């Protein structure tokens, strides 16, 4: 088994095919359908043992970077208008990379405006694993 992180971007590059309208312009019903799709997807993966965790993130945040001079500087951002704002993430534990790609593709089909799949780009990242130790 290998763990993968699926990063869900608020707007990807290129923008999702059916997601020209920012989520703050979706109807409450469209947002509910989108969230329900993701909850159902996670529930399905719980039954197969492939779901590890998932969280949505608030659109506002703060950048912090230690500068070696005491209190680290704080900068506002990222902002909802940012091109690649991370909206949330899901961790899956699957047997193969191909399965991870399959699941990312399925999650990419979450509904958006008008109930149509938004075909959003998801970032698929494997967790860094320690190399196998060779013993003789």
Coordinates of N, CA, C and O in Angstrom, one line a residue:
X1 N 0.9 -1.2 0.0 CA 0.0 0.0 0.0 C 0.9 1.2 0.0 O 2.0 1.3 0.6
X2 N 0.4 2.3 -0.7 CA 1.1 3.5 -0.7 C 0.2 4.7 -0.5 O -1.0 4.6 -1.0
X3 N 0.6 5.7 0.3 CA -0.3 6.8 0.5 C 0.0 7.9 -0.5 O 1.1 8.2 -0.9
X4 N -1.1 8.5 -0.8 CA -1.1 9.7 -1.8 C -1.9 10.8 -1.2 O -2.9 10.6 -0.6
X5 N -1.5 12.0 -1.5 CA -2.2 13.2 -1.1 C -2.9 13.8 -2.4 O -2.2 13.9 -3.4
X6 N -4.2 14.0 -2.3 CA -4.9 14.6 -3.4 C -5.2 16.1 -2.9 O -5.9 16.3 -1.9
X7 N -4.5 17.0 -3.6 CA -4.7 18.4 -3.2 C -5.8 19.0 -4.1 O -5.7 18.9 -5.4
X8 N -6.8 19.5 -3.5 CA -8.0 20.1 -4.3 C -7.8 21.6 -4.3 O -7.7 22.3 -3.3
X9 N -7.6 22.1 -5.5 CA -7.3 23.6 -5.7 C -8.7 24.3 -6.0 O -9.5 23.7 -6.7
X10 N -8.8 25.5 -5.4 CA -10.0 26.2 -5.7 C -10.1 26.6 -7.2 O -11.2 26.4 -7.7
X11 N -9.1 26.9 -7.8 CA -9.0 27.1 -9.2 C -7.6 26.6 -9.7 O -6.6 27.0 -9.1
X12 N -7.7 25.7 -10.6 CA -6.4 25.1 -11.1 C -5.9 25.8 -12.4 O -6.6 26.7 -12.9
X13 N -4.8 25.4 -12.8 CA -4.3 25.9 -14.1 C -4.1 24.7 -15.0 O -3.3 23.8 -14.7
X14 N -4.8 24.6 -16.1 CA -5.8 25.5 -16.6 C -7.1 25.3 -15.7 O -7.3 24.4 -15.0
X15 N -8.0 26.3 -15.8 CA -9.2 26.3 -15.0 C -10.1 25.1 -15.4 O -10.0 24.7 -16.5
X16 N -10.8 24.5 -14.4 CA -11.7 23.4 -14.8 C -12.6 23.8 -15.9 O -13.1 24.9 -16.0
X17 N -12.9 22.8 -16.8 CA -13.7 23.1 -18.0 C -15.1 23.7 -17.7 O -15.5 24.6 -18.4
X18 N -15.7 23.3 -16.6 CA -17.1 23.7 -16.4 C -17.1 24.6 -15.1 O -18.1 24.6 -14.4
X19 N -16.0 25.3 -14.8 CA -16.0 26.0 -13.5 C -15.6 27.4 -13.7 O -14.7 27.9 -13.0
X20 N -16.2 28.1 -14.7 CA -15.8 29.5 -14.9 C -16.3 30.4 -13.8 O -15.7 31.4 -13.5
X21 N -17.4 30.0 -13.1 CA -17.9 30.8 -12.0 C -17.2 30.4 -10.8 O -17.2 29.2 -10.4
X22 N -16.6 31.3 -10.0 CA -16.1 31.0 -8.7 C -17.1 30.4 -7.8 O -18.3 30.7 -7.9
X23 N -16.7 29.6 -6.9 CA -17.6 28.9 -6.0 C -18.5 29.9 -5.2 O -19.7 29.5 -4.9
X24 N -18.1 31.1 -5.0 CA -18.9 32.0 -4.2 C -20.1 32.5 -5.1 O -21.0 33.2 -4.6
X25 N -20.1 32.1 -6.4 CA -21.2 32.4 -7.3 C -22.1 31.2 -7.5 O -23.1 31.3 -8.2
X26 N -21.8 30.1 -6.9 CA -22.6 28.9 -7.1 C -23.9 29.1 -6.2 O -23.8 29.7 -5.2
X27 N -24.9 28.4 -6.5 CA -26.1 28.4 -5.7 C -25.9 27.5 -4.5 O -25.0 26.6 -4.5
X28 N -26.6 27.7 -3.4 CA -26.5 26.9 -2.2 C -26.7 25.4 -2.6 O -26.0 24.5 -2.0
X29 N -27.6 25.1 -3.5 CA -27.9 23.7 -3.9 C -26.6 23.1 -4.6 O -26.3 22.0 -4.4
X30 N -26.0 23.9 -5.5 CA -24.8 23.5 -6.2 C -23.7 23.2 -5.2 O -23.0 22.2 -5.4
X31 N -23.5 24.0 -4.2 CA -22.4 23.8 -3.2 C -22.7 22.6 -2.4 O -21.9 21.7 -2.2
X32 N -24.0 22.4 -2.0 CA -24.4 21.2 -1.3 C -24.2 19.9 -2.1 O -23.7 18.9 -1.5
X33 N -24.5 19.9 -3.4 CA -24.3 18.8 -4.2 C -22.8 18.5 -4.3 O -22.4 17.3 -4.3
X34 N -22.0 19.5 -4.5 CA -20.5 19.3 -4.6 C -20.0 18.7 -3.3 O -19.2 17.7 -3.4
X35 N -20.3 19.2 -2.2 CA -19.9 18.7 -0.9 C -20.4 17.3 -0.7 O -19.6 16.4 -0.2
X36 N -21.6 17.0 -1.0 CA -22.2 15.7 -0.8 C -21.4 14.7 -1.7 O -21.2 13.5 -1.2
X37 N -21.1 15.0 -2.9 CA -20.3 14.1 -3.8 C -19.0 13.8 -3.1 O -18.6 12.6 -3.1
X38 N -18.3 14.7 -2.6 CA -17.0 14.4 -1.9 C -17.2 13.6 -0.7 O -16.4 12.7 -0.4
X39 N -18.3 13.8 0.1 CA -18.5 13.0 1.3 C -18.9 11.6 0.9 O -18.4 10.6 1.5
X40 N -19.7 11.4 -0.2 CA -20.0 10.1 -0.7 C -18.8 9.3 -1.2 O -18.6 8.1 -1.0
X41 N -17.9 10.1 -1.9 CA -16.7 9.5 -2.4 C -15.8 9.0 -1.2 O -15.3 7.9 -1.3
X42 N -15.6 9.8 -0.2 CA -14.9 9.4 1.0 C -15.5 8.2 1.7 O -14.8 7.3 2.1
X43 N -16.8 8.2 1.8 CA -17.5 7.0 2.4 C -17.3 5.8 1.6 O -17.1 4.7 2.2
X44 N -17.3 5.9 0.3 CA -17.0 4.7 -0.5 C -15.6 4.2 -0.3 O -15.4 3.0 -0.2
X45 N -14.7 5.1 -0.2 CA -13.3 4.7 0.0 C -13.1 4.1 1.5 O -12.2 3.3 1.7
X46 N -13.9 4.6 2.4 CA -13.8 4.0 3.7 C -14.2 2.5 3.7 O -13.6 1.7 4.4
X47 N -15.2 2.1 2.9 CA -15.6 0.7 2.8 C -14.5 -0.2 2.1 O -14.4 -1.3 2.4
X48 N -13.7 0.4 1.3 CA -12.6 -0.3 0.6 C -11.3 -0.3 1.4 O -10.3 -1.0 1.0
X49 N -11.3 0.5 2.5 CA -10.0 0.7 3.3 C -9.0 1.6 2.6 O -7.9 1.6 3.1
X50 N -9.4 2.4 1.6 CA -8.5 3.2 0.9 C -8.5 4.7 1.4 O -7.6 5.5 1.1
X51 N -9.5 5.0 2.2 CA -9.6 6.4 2.8 C -8.8 6.5 4.0 O -8.8 5.7 4.9
X52 N -8.0 7.6 4.1 CA -7.2 7.9 5.4 C -7.8 9.1 6.1 O -8.1 9.0 7.2
X53 N -7.9 10.2 5.4 CA -8.4 11.4 6.0 C -8.7 12.5 4.9 O -8.2 12.4 3.8
X54 N -9.4 13.5 5.2 CA -9.7 14.6 4.3 C -10.1 15.8 5.2 O -10.7 15.7 6.2
X55 N -9.8 17.0 4.6 CA -10.2 18.2 5.3 C -10.4 19.3 4.2 O -9.6 19.4 3.3
X56 N -11.4 20.1 4.5 CA -11.5 21.4 3.7 C -10.8 22.5 4.4 O -10.6 22.4 5.6
X57 N -10.3 23.4 3.6 CA -9.6 24.5 4.2 C -10.3 25.9 4.0 O -10.9 26.0 2.9
X58 N -10.2 26.8 4.9 CA -10.8 28.1 4.8 C -10.1 28.9 3.7 O -8.9 28.6 3.5
X59 N -10.7 29.7 3.0 CA -10.0 30.5 1.9 C -9.0 31.5 2.4 O -8.1 31.8 1.7
X60 N -9.2 32.0 3.7 CA -8.2 32.9 4.2 C -7.1 32.2 4.9 O -7.2 31.2 5.4
X61 N -5.9 32.9 4.9 CA -4.7 32.3 5.5 C -3.7 33.3 5.7 O -3.9 34.5 5.5
X62 N -2.5 32.8 6.2 CA -1.4 33.7 6.5 C -0.1 33.0 6.1 O 0.0 31.8 6.3
X63 N 0.8 33.7 5.5 CA 2.1 33.2 5.2 C 3.0 33.6 6.3 O 3.1 34.7 6.8
X64 N 3.8 32.6 6.8 CA 4.8 32.9 7.9 C 6.1 32.3 7.5 O 6.2 31.2 6.9
X65 N 7.2 33.1 7.7 CA 8.5 32.6 7.4 C 9.5 33.1 8.4 O 9.6 34.3 8.6
X66 N 10.2 32.2 9.1 CA 11.2 32.7 10.1 C 12.3 33.4 9.4 O 12.9 32.9 8.4
X67 N 12.7 34.5 9.9 CA 13.8 35.3 9.2 C 15.0 35.4 10.1 O 16.0 36.1 9.7
X68 N 15.1 34.7 11.2 CA 16.2 34.7 12.1 C 16.4 35.9 13.0 O 17.4 36.1 13.6
X69 N 15.4 36.7 13.0 CA 15.4 38.0 13.8 C 14.4 38.0 14.9 O 13.8 39.1 15.1
X70 N 14.0 36.9 15.5 CA 13.0 37.0 16.5 C 11.7 36.5 16.0 O 11.5 35.5 15.4
X71 N 10.6 37.3 16.2 CA 9.3 37.0 15.8 C 9.2 36.9 14.3 O 9.6 37.8 13.6
X72 N 8.7 35.8 13.7 CA 8.7 35.6 12.3 C 7.7 36.6 11.6 O 6.7 36.9 12.2
X73 N 8.1 37.1 10.5 CA 7.2 38.0 9.8 C 5.9 37.3 9.3 O 6.0 36.1 8.9
X74 N 4.8 38.0 9.3 CA 3.5 37.4 8.9 C 3.0 38.3 7.7 O 3.0 39.5 7.8
X75 N 2.6 37.6 6.7 CA 2.0 38.3 5.5 C 0.6 37.7 5.3 O 0.4 36.5 5.3
X76 N -0.3 38.6 5.0 CA -1.7 38.1 4.6 C -1.6 37.3 3.4 O -0.8 37.6 2.5
X77 N -2.5 36.4 3.2 CA -2.6 35.5 2.1 C -2.5 34.1 2.4 O -2.2 33.8 3.6
X78 N -2.8 33.2 1.6 CA -3.3 33.4 0.2 C -4.7 33.9 0.2 O -5.4 33.8 1.3
X79 N -5.2 34.4 -0.9 CA -6.5 35.0 -1.0 C -7.3 34.1 -1.9 O -6.8 33.4 -2.8
X80 N -8.7 34.2 -1.8 CA -9.6 33.4 -2.6 C -9.4 33.7 -4.1 O -9.7 32.8 -4.9
X81 N -8.9 34.9 -4.4 CA -8.7 35.2 -5.8 C -7.4 34.6 -6.4 O -7.2 34.7 -7.6
X82 N -6.6 34.0 -5.5 CA -5.3 33.5 -6.0 C -5.6 32.3 -6.9 O -6.5 31.5 -6.7
X83 N -4.8 32.2 -8.0 CA -5.0 31.2 -9.0 C -5.0 29.8 -8.5 O -5.8 28.9 -8.9
X84 N -4.1 29.5 -7.5 CA -3.9 28.1 -7.1 C -4.2 28.0 -5.6 O -3.4 27.3 -4.9
X85 N -5.2 28.5 -5.1 CA -5.6 28.4 -3.7 C -5.9 27.0 -3.4 O -6.7 26.4 -4.1
X86 N -5.3 26.4 -2.4 CA -5.6 25.0 -2.0 C -6.9 25.0 -1.1 O -7.0 25.7 -0.1
X87 N -7.9 24.3 -1.6 CA -9.2 24.3 -1.0 C -9.4 23.2 0.0 O -10.2 23.3 0.9
X88 N -8.6 22.2 -0.1 CA -8.7 21.0 0.8 C -7.8 19.9 0.3 O -7.1 20.0 -0.7
X89 N -7.9 18.8 1.0 CA -7.0 17.7 0.7 C -7.7 16.4 1.1 O -8.5 16.4 2.0
X90 N -7.2 15.3 0.5 CA -7.7 13.9 0.9 C -6.4 13.1 0.8 O -5.6 13.2 -0.1
X91 N -6.3 12.2 1.8 CA -5.2 11.2 1.8 C -5.8 9.9 1.6 O -6.8 9.5 2.2
X92 N -5.2 9.2 0.6 CA -5.7 7.8 0.3 C -4.5 6.8 0.4 O -3.4 7.2 0.4
X93 N -4.8 5.6 0.6 CA -3.8 4.5 0.8 C -4.2 3.4 -0.2 O -5.2 2.7 0.1
X94 N -3.5 3.3 -1.3 CA -3.9 2.4 -2.3 C -2.8 1.4 -2.7 O -1.6 1.7 -2.3
X95 N -3.1 0.4 -3.5 CA -2.1 -0.6 -3.8 C -1.2 -0.1 -4.9 O 0.0 -0.5 -5.0
X96 N -1.7 0.7 -5.8 CA -0.9 1.1 -7.0 C -1.1 2.6 -7.4 O -2.1 3.2 -7.0
X97 N -0.1 3.1 -8.1 CA -0.2 4.5 -8.6 C -1.4 4.6 -9.5 O -2.1 5.6 -9.5
X98 N -1.6 3.5 -10.3 CA -2.7 3.5 -11.3 C -4.1 3.7 -10.6 O -5.0 4.4 -11.0
X99 N -4.2 3.1 -9.4 CA -5.4 3.2 -8.6 C -5.6 4.6 -8.1 O -6.6 5.2 -8.1
X100 N -4.4 5.2 -7.7 CA -4.5 6.6 -7.2 C -4.9 7.5 -8.3 O -5.8 8.4 -8.1
X101 N -4.4 7.3 -9.5 CA -4.9 8.2 -10.7 C -6.3 8.0 -10.9 O -7.1 8.9 -11.2
X102 N -6.8 6.7 -10.9 CA -8.2 6.4 -11.1 C -9.1 7.2 -10.1 O -10.1 7.8 -10.5
X103 N -8.7 7.1 -8.8 CA -9.5 7.8 -7.8 C -9.5 9.3 -8.0 O -10.5 10.0 -7.8
X104 N -8.3 9.8 -8.3 CA -8.2 11.3 -8.5 C -9.1 11.7 -9.7 O -9.8 12.7 -9.6
X105 N -9.2 10.9 -10.7 CA -10.0 11.2 -11.8 C -11.5 11.2 -11.5 O -12.3 12.1 -11.9
X106 N -11.9 10.3 -10.6 CA -13.3 10.2 -10.2 C -13.6 11.4 -9.3 O -14.7 12.0 -9.4
X107 N -12.7 11.8 -8.4 CA -13.0 12.9 -7.5 C -13.0 14.2 -8.4 O -13.8 15.1 -8.1
X108 N -12.3 14.3 -9.5 CA -12.3 15.4 -10.4 C -13.6 15.7 -11.0 O -13.9 16.8 -11.5
X109 N -14.5 14.7 -11.0 CA -15.8 14.8 -11.6 C -16.9 15.3 -10.7 O -18.0 15.2 -11.0
X110 N -16.5 15.9 -9.5 CA -17.4 16.4 -8.6 C -18.3 17.5 -9.3 O -17.8 18.2 -10.2
X111 N -19.6 17.5 -9.0 CA -20.5 18.5 -9.7 C -20.2 19.9 -9.3 O -19.8 20.2 -8.2
X112 N -20.5 20.8 -10.3 CA -20.4 22.2 -10.1 C -21.6 22.9 -10.5 O -22.8 22.4 -10.4
X113 N -21.5 24.1 -11.2 CA -22.7 24.8 -11.7 C -23.6 23.9 -12.6 O -23.1 23.2 -13.5
X114 N -24.8 24.0 -12.3 CA -25.8 23.2 -13.1 C -25.7 21.7 -12.9 O -26.3 20.9 -13.6
X115 N -24.9 21.3 -11.9 CA -24.8 19.8 -11.6 C -23.9 19.1 -12.5 O -23.7 17.9 -12.4
X116 N -23.2 19.8 -13.4 CA -22.3 19.2 -14.4 C -20.9 19.0 -13.7 O -20.5 19.8 -12.9
X117 N -20.2 17.9 -14.1 CA -18.9 17.6 -13.5 C -18.0 18.8 -13.9 O -18.0 19.3 -15.0
X118 N -17.2 19.2 -12.9 CA -16.3 20.4 -13.2 C -15.0 20.0 -13.8 O -14.2 20.8 -14.2
X119 N -14.6 18.7 -13.7 CA -13.4 18.2 -14.3 C -12.2 19.0 -13.8 O -11.3 19.5 -14.6
X120 N -12.2 19.3 -12.5 CA -11.1 20.1 -11.9 C -9.8 19.3 -11.9 O -9.8 18.1 -11.9
X121 N -8.7 20.0 -11.9 CA -7.4 19.4 -11.8 C -7.1 19.2 -10.3 O -7.4 20.1 -9.5
X122 N -6.7 18.0 -10.0 CA -6.3 17.6 -8.6 C -4.8 17.3 -8.7 O -4.3 16.7 -9.6
X123 N -4.1 17.8 -7.7 CA -2.7 17.5 -7.6 C -2.5 16.2 -6.8 O -3.0 16.0 -5.7
X124 N -1.9 15.2 -7.4 CA -1.7 13.9 -6.8 C -0.2 13.8 -6.4 O 0.7 13.8 -7.3
X125 N 0.0 13.6 -5.1 CA 1.4 13.6 -4.6 C 1.6 12.4 -3.7 O 0.9 12.2 -2.8
X126 N 2.6 11.5 -4.1 CA 2.9 10.4 -3.2 C 3.6 10.9 -1.9 O 4.3 11.9 -1.9
X127 N 3.3 10.2 -0.8 CA 4.1 10.5 0.4 C 5.5 10.0 0.2 O 5.7 9.0 -0.4
X128 N 6.4 10.8 0.8 CA 7.8 10.4 0.7 C 8.0 9.2 1.6 O 7.7 9.2 2.7
X129 N 8.6 8.1 1.0 CA 8.8 6.9 1.8 C 10.3 6.6 1.9 O 11.1 7.0 1.0
X130 N 10.6 6.0 3.0 CA 12.0 5.7 3.2 C 12.4 4.6 2.2 O 11.6 3.6 1.9
X131 N 13.6 4.6 1.6 CA 14.0 3.6 0.7 C 14.1 2.2 1.4 O 14.4 2.2 2.6
X132 N 13.9 1.2 0.7 CA 14.0 -0.1 1.2 C 15.4 -0.4 1.7 O 16.4 0.1 1.1
X133 N 15.6 -1.0 2.8 CA 16.9 -1.3 3.4 C 17.3 -2.7 2.9 O 16.6 -3.7 3.0
X134 N 18.5 -2.8 2.3 CA 19.0 -4.0 1.8 C 19.9 -4.7 2.9 O 20.8 -4.0 3.4
X135 N 19.5 -5.9 3.2 CA 20.3 -6.6 4.2 C 20.8 -7.9 3.6 O 20.1 -8.5 2.7
X136 N 22.0 -8.3 4.0 CA 22.5 -9.5 3.4 C 22.7 -10.6 4.5 O 22.8 -10.4 5.6

